[in-house]
């Protein structure tokens, strides 16, 4: 069953209006949201995603709705992993806490634009070359192995090449000037560090998309579903950043859970590639009919189950570890020195950041 064109157009218009309204609200009053405010917004965006899935069910069929829910959960869980790296970026650039909300919002919009381009390219490639699923599947399994291998490792922070280049070519002020990215000092036009923060958040998220986009294409081949799942996953990410606060440091097994999910989807992609094989050196270029395909309902069940187990295991492992009383609500504080020691290059870097941030409170306690 095809998606109605009017439904796709209405969805894109509605999401664009919602994102612009969200941006206007943030720009009008830069502040660090309270736990109550962040909770309301996260609940709103989660409810919106659930409602969208029901609309898909009403106007199309159960397959599209299930694919959306599976894709949204996968992208949302991988986006939560992004938060570990976002914390590092905020600390690395010493972004004032009341400006972090706008920095995240603009960074997420940049990420959505870049992901949209990546999704269109991916869909075009898959349409013509189904064998690319072999590459996607192997890459996801490789990423899953790296997520496990690099947990607990530290390495020196290294900005990506694009950010390093921007630092060199843009004349910049020493300090932040509110949320402004362009100011005039002594008659000279200068950029502020905020523009680098925007670019760092957006381009770093694109590195995560190199894993998450192939993963969601393993759940659905419909570009509309892939893109909307990404939008709904990223829209509530800003508020989730502030809502989790100290809890972020307790998700010690999140990267392990994500590794299982990525490996599962990687295997699913390889099985689908074999089932629709047309490579001449595999089974004489014929489909491998004996290879089973994993139904979407089973994929959704595995994703839900793994996320539940990883979350519960993390909270049990860290029970008794309460957020720092001096910190208050909002995103966790990380020392700039700690941020310098953690890379921000993708899911493997997120695993290192996760481990480093969860260990940091124990190290501080030993030094007091």
Short mmCIF file of C-alpha atoms in Angstrom, two decimals:
data_model
loop_
_atom_site.label_atom_id
_atom_site.label_comp_id
_atom_site.label_asym_id
_atom_site.label_seq_id
_atom_site.Cartn_x
_atom_site.Cartn_y
_atom_site.Cartn_z
CA UNK A 1 0.00 0.00 0.00
CA UNK A 2 1.36 3.42 -1.00
CA UNK A 3 1.53 6.35 1.37
CA UNK A 4 -0.98 9.06 0.33
CA UNK A 5 0.82 12.08 -1.14
CA UNK A 6 -1.38 14.49 0.83
CA UNK A 7 -0.39 12.70 4.06
CA UNK A 8 3.32 13.07 3.30
CA UNK A 9 2.94 16.76 2.39
CA UNK A 10 0.84 17.48 5.49
CA UNK A 11 3.41 15.70 7.67
CA UNK A 12 6.35 17.70 6.30
CA UNK A 13 4.46 21.00 6.65
CA UNK A 14 3.40 20.17 10.21
CA UNK A 15 6.88 19.11 11.30
CA UNK A 16 8.46 22.22 9.73
CA UNK A 17 6.02 24.53 11.54
CA UNK A 18 6.63 22.67 14.81
CA UNK A 19 10.42 22.92 14.53
CA UNK A 20 10.29 26.63 13.64
CA UNK A 21 7.92 27.33 16.54
CA UNK A 22 10.19 25.41 18.90
CA UNK A 23 13.20 27.39 17.69
CA UNK A 24 11.34 30.69 18.13
CA UNK A 25 10.37 29.80 21.70
CA UNK A 26 13.96 28.93 22.60
CA UNK A 27 15.42 32.03 20.94
CA UNK A 28 12.95 34.32 22.66
CA UNK A 29 13.96 33.30 26.18
CA UNK A 30 17.33 31.52 26.52
CA UNK A 31 17.34 29.59 29.80
CA UNK A 32 18.06 26.25 31.39
CA UNK A 33 14.71 24.41 31.55
CA UNK A 34 13.51 22.98 34.84
CA UNK A 35 12.86 19.27 35.29
CA UNK A 36 9.10 19.95 35.08
CA UNK A 37 9.41 21.93 31.84
CA UNK A 38 11.72 19.36 30.24
CA UNK A 39 9.41 16.52 31.34
CA UNK A 40 6.39 18.17 29.74
CA UNK A 41 8.19 18.71 26.43
CA UNK A 42 9.66 15.18 26.32
CA UNK A 43 6.22 13.72 27.09
CA UNK A 44 4.71 15.89 24.35
CA UNK A 45 7.17 14.72 21.69
CA UNK A 46 6.89 11.06 22.72
CA UNK A 47 3.09 11.31 22.63
CA UNK A 48 3.34 12.99 19.23
CA UNK A 49 5.45 10.12 17.87
CA UNK A 50 3.00 7.53 19.23
CA UNK A 51 0.09 9.46 17.69
CA UNK A 52 1.88 9.65 14.34
CA UNK A 53 2.29 5.87 14.37
CA UNK A 54 -1.47 5.52 14.95
CA UNK A 55 -2.15 7.89 12.04
CA UNK A 56 0.06 5.73 9.84
CA UNK A 57 -1.95 2.71 10.96
CA UNK A 58 -5.21 4.48 10.11
CA UNK A 59 -4.23 5.82 6.69
CA UNK A 60 -1.96 2.99 5.48
CA UNK A 61 -1.42 -0.35 7.16
CA UNK A 62 0.05 -2.04 10.22
CA UNK A 63 3.37 -2.70 8.49
CA UNK A 64 4.21 0.98 8.03
CA UNK A 65 3.16 1.76 11.61
CA UNK A 66 5.28 -1.06 13.04
CA UNK A 67 8.24 -0.04 10.89
CA UNK A 68 7.91 3.54 12.14
CA UNK A 69 7.80 2.49 15.80
CA UNK A 70 10.80 0.17 15.38
CA UNK A 71 12.75 2.86 13.51
CA UNK A 72 11.80 5.60 15.96
CA UNK A 73 12.85 3.50 18.97
CA UNK A 74 16.15 2.61 17.32
CA UNK A 75 16.90 6.22 16.36
CA UNK A 76 15.76 7.50 19.77
CA UNK A 77 17.99 5.06 21.65
CA UNK A 78 20.96 5.92 19.42
CA UNK A 79 20.16 9.61 19.91
CA UNK A 80 20.30 9.15 23.68
CA UNK A 81 23.80 7.82 23.12
CA UNK A 82 24.52 11.13 21.35
CA UNK A 83 23.82 12.92 24.61
CA UNK A 84 27.05 11.62 26.14
CA UNK A 85 28.99 13.31 23.33
CA UNK A 86 26.85 16.47 23.49
CA UNK A 87 27.75 16.78 27.17
CA UNK A 88 31.42 16.58 26.22
CA UNK A 89 31.04 19.21 23.47
CA UNK A 90 29.28 21.63 25.83
CA UNK A 91 32.02 21.22 28.41
CA UNK A 92 34.80 21.36 25.83
CA UNK A 93 33.61 24.73 24.49
CA UNK A 94 32.52 25.97 27.94
CA UNK A 95 29.02 26.85 26.73
CA UNK A 96 27.09 28.74 29.48
CA UNK A 97 24.25 26.58 30.78
CA UNK A 98 21.53 29.11 29.88
CA UNK A 99 22.71 29.05 26.23
CA UNK A 100 22.93 25.27 25.88
CA UNK A 101 19.26 24.85 24.95
CA UNK A 102 19.53 27.11 21.88
CA UNK A 103 22.86 25.56 20.89
CA UNK A 104 21.24 22.12 20.95
CA UNK A 105 18.19 23.28 18.99
CA UNK A 106 20.20 24.81 16.15
CA UNK A 107 22.62 21.86 16.13
CA UNK A 108 19.69 19.44 15.83
CA UNK A 109 18.17 21.39 12.92
CA UNK A 110 21.53 21.28 11.12
CA UNK A 111 21.67 17.54 11.81
CA UNK A 112 18.16 17.02 10.40
CA UNK A 113 19.06 18.79 7.15
CA UNK A 114 22.24 16.73 6.77
CA UNK A 115 20.42 13.50 7.65
CA UNK A 116 17.72 14.30 5.10
CA UNK A 117 20.35 14.50 2.36
CA UNK A 118 21.96 11.29 3.61
CA UNK A 119 18.59 9.48 3.61
CA UNK A 120 17.81 10.52 0.02
CA UNK A 121 21.21 9.30 -1.15
CA UNK A 122 20.84 6.04 0.78
CA UNK A 123 17.38 5.39 -0.65
CA UNK A 124 18.63 5.99 -4.21
CA UNK A 125 21.56 3.60 -3.72
CA UNK A 126 19.39 0.86 -2.18
CA UNK A 127 16.84 1.18 -4.99
CA UNK A 128 19.51 0.42 -7.60
CA UNK A 129 21.95 -1.80 -5.70
CA UNK A 130 20.34 -4.14 -3.19
CA UNK A 131 23.75 -5.73 -2.57
CA UNK A 132 24.66 -2.61 -0.58
CA UNK A 133 22.82 -4.32 2.30
CA UNK A 134 25.83 -6.63 2.60
CA UNK A 135 28.01 -3.58 3.23
CA UNK A 136 25.51 -1.93 5.59
CA UNK A 137 25.07 -5.16 7.55
CA UNK A 138 28.79 -5.81 7.90
CA UNK A 139 29.36 -2.18 8.90
CA UNK A 140 26.71 -2.34 11.64
CA UNK A 141 28.18 -5.55 13.05
CA UNK A 142 31.63 -3.94 12.97
CA UNK A 143 30.26 -0.86 14.77
CA UNK A 144 28.61 -3.07 17.39
CA UNK A 145 31.94 -4.83 18.05
CA UNK A 146 33.68 -1.45 18.39
CA UNK A 147 31.05 -0.23 20.84
CA UNK A 148 31.90 -3.14 23.10
CA UNK A 149 35.67 -2.97 22.57
CA UNK A 150 36.01 0.75 23.29
CA UNK A 151 33.97 0.90 26.48
CA UNK A 152 36.21 2.16 29.27
CA UNK A 153 38.93 3.49 26.98
CA UNK A 154 40.13 7.09 27.09
CA UNK A 155 41.76 8.99 24.28
CA UNK A 156 42.64 12.60 23.63
CA UNK A 157 39.88 14.83 22.34
CA UNK A 158 40.16 15.58 18.64
CA UNK A 159 37.80 17.86 16.76
CA UNK A 160 36.74 16.70 13.32
CA UNK A 161 38.59 18.21 10.36
CA UNK A 162 35.70 20.49 9.39
CA UNK A 163 35.59 22.12 12.84
CA UNK A 164 39.37 22.53 12.93
CA UNK A 165 39.21 24.27 9.55
CA UNK A 166 36.42 26.59 10.66
CA UNK A 167 38.42 27.60 13.72
CA UNK A 168 41.30 28.65 11.46
CA UNK A 169 39.38 30.59 8.81
CA UNK A 170 36.73 32.38 10.94
CA UNK A 171 37.81 35.55 12.81
CA UNK A 172 36.35 34.95 16.25
CA UNK A 173 35.73 36.62 19.61
CA UNK A 174 37.23 35.15 22.76
CA UNK A 175 33.94 34.90 24.65
CA UNK A 176 30.29 34.09 23.98
CA UNK A 177 28.04 37.07 23.21
CA UNK A 178 24.76 35.56 24.33
CA UNK A 179 23.36 33.34 21.59
CA UNK A 180 24.70 35.61 18.83
CA UNK A 181 26.95 34.10 16.18
CA UNK A 182 28.04 37.39 14.61
CA UNK A 183 28.98 40.64 16.41
CA UNK A 184 30.87 43.87 15.76
CA UNK A 185 33.88 44.72 17.93
CA UNK A 186 35.93 47.87 17.36
CA UNK A 187 34.28 48.28 13.97
CA UNK A 188 35.23 44.76 12.88
CA UNK A 189 32.78 41.93 12.15
CA UNK A 190 33.62 38.81 14.15
CA UNK A 191 32.09 35.38 14.70
CA UNK A 192 31.46 34.10 18.22
CA UNK A 193 32.32 30.63 19.59
CA UNK A 194 28.60 29.79 19.34
CA UNK A 195 28.89 29.20 15.57
CA UNK A 196 31.55 26.55 16.20
CA UNK A 197 29.31 24.91 18.83
CA UNK A 198 26.42 24.82 16.32
CA UNK A 199 28.63 23.22 13.68
CA UNK A 200 30.22 20.79 16.16
CA UNK A 201 26.83 19.51 17.33
CA UNK A 202 25.42 19.21 13.80
CA UNK A 203 28.42 17.55 12.18
CA UNK A 204 29.05 15.23 15.13
CA UNK A 205 25.46 14.02 14.90
CA UNK A 206 26.05 13.29 11.21
CA UNK A 207 28.81 10.88 12.24
CA UNK A 208 26.22 9.01 14.30
CA UNK A 209 23.92 9.00 11.27
CA UNK A 210 26.51 6.92 9.40
CA UNK A 211 25.44 4.09 11.72
CA UNK A 212 21.84 4.93 12.53
CA UNK A 213 20.63 5.53 8.95
CA UNK A 214 21.83 2.11 7.65
CA UNK A 215 20.29 0.61 10.80
CA UNK A 216 16.84 2.04 10.13
CA UNK A 217 17.03 1.06 6.44
CA UNK A 218 17.35 -2.45 7.85
CA UNK A 219 13.88 -1.98 9.33
CA UNK A 220 12.14 -0.19 6.46
CA UNK A 221 12.97 0.81 2.89
CA UNK A 222 10.44 3.63 2.81
CA UNK A 223 12.40 6.96 2.87
CA UNK A 224 9.39 8.79 4.35
CA UNK A 225 9.35 6.44 7.35
CA UNK A 226 13.14 6.70 7.72
CA UNK A 227 13.06 10.51 7.75
CA UNK A 228 10.05 10.94 10.05
CA UNK A 229 11.52 8.43 12.52
CA UNK A 230 14.69 10.54 12.58
CA UNK A 231 12.75 13.78 13.04
CA UNK A 232 10.65 12.46 15.92
CA UNK A 233 13.74 10.96 17.57
CA UNK A 234 15.70 14.22 17.39
CA UNK A 235 12.89 16.67 18.19
CA UNK A 236 12.70 15.74 21.87
CA UNK A 237 16.44 15.23 22.25
CA UNK A 238 17.09 18.78 23.46
CA UNK A 239 14.64 18.51 26.35
CA UNK A 240 15.83 14.98 27.13
CA UNK A 241 19.36 16.38 27.52
CA UNK A 242 18.16 18.54 30.40
CA UNK A 243 15.69 16.02 31.82
CA UNK A 244 18.16 13.18 32.30
CA UNK A 245 20.66 15.31 34.22
CA UNK A 246 22.56 13.14 36.66
CA UNK A 247 20.63 10.08 35.47
CA UNK A 248 22.69 10.17 32.28
CA UNK A 249 25.69 9.08 34.32
CA UNK A 250 23.80 6.00 35.50
CA UNK A 251 23.13 4.51 32.03
CA UNK A 252 26.29 2.42 32.22
CA UNK A 253 25.03 -0.39 29.98
CA UNK A 254 23.39 1.73 27.28
CA UNK A 255 26.22 1.30 24.77
CA UNK A 256 26.14 -2.48 25.30
CA UNK A 257 22.41 -2.51 24.59
CA UNK A 258 22.91 -0.42 21.46
CA UNK A 259 25.69 -2.79 20.36
CA UNK A 260 23.24 -5.71 20.56
CA UNK A 261 20.61 -3.77 18.58
CA UNK A 262 23.08 -2.73 15.87
CA UNK A 263 24.45 -6.27 15.58
CA UNK A 264 20.91 -7.68 15.34
CA UNK A 265 19.94 -5.24 12.57
CA UNK A 266 23.27 -5.87 10.83
CA UNK A 267 22.54 -9.60 10.70
CA UNK A 268 18.99 -8.82 9.53
CA UNK A 269 20.37 -6.74 6.65
CA UNK A 270 22.77 -9.50 5.58
CA UNK A 271 19.95 -12.07 5.66
CA UNK A 272 17.77 -9.79 3.49
CA UNK A 273 20.65 -9.26 1.09
CA UNK A 274 21.08 -13.05 0.77
CA UNK A 275 17.34 -13.55 0.35
CA UNK A 276 17.31 -11.06 -2.57
CA UNK A 277 20.85 -11.79 -3.75
CA UNK A 278 21.89 -10.89 -7.28
CA UNK A 279 25.67 -11.01 -6.91
CA UNK A 280 27.04 -13.55 -9.42
CA UNK A 281 29.64 -15.00 -7.04
CA UNK A 282 27.01 -15.89 -4.40
CA UNK A 283 24.71 -18.81 -5.25
CA UNK A 284 25.28 -18.18 -8.94
CA UNK A 285 23.55 -14.81 -8.75
CA UNK A 286 20.28 -16.40 -7.62
CA UNK A 287 18.21 -15.58 -4.53
CA UNK A 288 19.04 -17.72 -1.50
CA UNK A 289 15.48 -18.78 -0.71
CA UNK A 290 16.51 -20.97 2.23
CA UNK A 291 17.67 -17.91 4.19
CA UNK A 292 14.99 -16.77 6.66
CA UNK A 293 13.84 -13.16 6.85
CA UNK A 294 13.22 -11.50 10.20
CA UNK A 295 9.68 -10.04 10.40
CA UNK A 296 9.28 -6.43 11.54
CA UNK A 297 7.24 -7.40 14.62
CA UNK A 298 10.16 -9.53 15.83
CA UNK A 299 12.58 -6.65 15.21
CA UNK A 300 10.39 -4.30 17.26
CA UNK A 301 10.18 -6.87 20.08
CA UNK A 302 13.96 -7.36 20.17
CA UNK A 303 14.62 -3.60 20.19
CA UNK A 304 12.13 -3.00 23.02
CA UNK A 305 13.44 -5.95 25.02
CA UNK A 306 17.11 -4.99 24.71
CA UNK A 307 16.45 -1.35 25.66
CA UNK A 308 14.41 -2.44 28.68
CA UNK A 309 17.07 -4.88 29.88
CA UNK A 310 19.92 -2.37 29.36
CA UNK A 311 18.06 0.38 31.24
CA UNK A 312 16.99 -1.80 34.17
CA UNK A 313 20.46 -3.38 34.45
CA UNK A 314 22.07 0.08 34.42
CA UNK A 315 19.81 1.41 37.17
CA UNK A 316 20.34 -1.71 39.29
CA UNK A 317 24.11 -1.51 38.81
CA UNK A 318 24.19 2.15 39.89
CA UNK A 319 21.45 2.05 42.53
CA UNK A 320 22.27 4.35 45.40
CA UNK A 321 24.18 6.75 43.15
CA UNK A 322 22.15 9.93 43.33
CA UNK A 323 22.81 13.08 41.29
CA UNK A 324 25.10 15.63 42.89
CA UNK A 325 23.00 17.75 45.24
CA UNK A 326 24.93 20.87 44.24
CA UNK A 327 24.25 20.30 40.59
CA UNK A 328 20.50 20.70 40.60
CA UNK A 329 18.32 19.89 37.60
CA UNK A 330 19.53 19.97 34.06
CA UNK A 331 22.38 18.52 32.08
CA UNK A 332 25.26 16.99 34.01
CA UNK A 333 28.27 19.18 34.73
CA UNK A 334 31.53 17.92 33.30
CA UNK A 335 34.90 19.47 33.96
CA UNK A 336 36.57 20.92 30.83
CA UNK A 337 39.64 18.85 31.71
CA UNK A 338 37.52 15.70 31.45
CA UNK A 339 36.07 16.87 28.14
CA UNK A 340 39.58 17.30 26.76
CA UNK A 341 40.26 13.59 27.32
CA UNK A 342 37.25 12.25 25.42
CA UNK A 343 36.80 12.00 21.66
CA UNK A 344 33.55 12.92 19.89
CA UNK A 345 33.81 10.94 16.68
CA UNK A 346 30.71 8.73 16.62
CA UNK A 347 29.15 5.76 18.46
CA UNK A 348 32.49 4.27 19.51
CA UNK A 349 33.44 7.66 20.95
CA UNK A 350 30.06 7.76 22.70
CA UNK A 351 30.88 4.45 24.40
CA UNK A 352 34.12 5.99 25.70
CA UNK A 353 32.30 9.14 26.78
CA UNK A 354 29.66 7.05 28.54
CA UNK A 355 32.30 5.17 30.49
CA UNK A 356 34.29 8.33 31.28
CA UNK A 357 31.27 10.27 32.52
CA UNK A 358 30.03 7.43 34.71
CA UNK A 359 33.47 6.99 36.27
CA UNK A 360 34.08 10.70 36.85
CA UNK A 361 31.97 11.01 40.04
CA UNK A 362 33.89 8.14 41.66
CA UNK A 363 37.23 9.77 40.80
CA UNK A 364 36.08 13.08 42.26
CA UNK A 365 35.01 11.35 45.43
CA UNK A 366 38.45 9.74 45.85
CA UNK A 367 40.16 13.11 45.43
CA UNK A 368 38.04 14.96 48.00
#
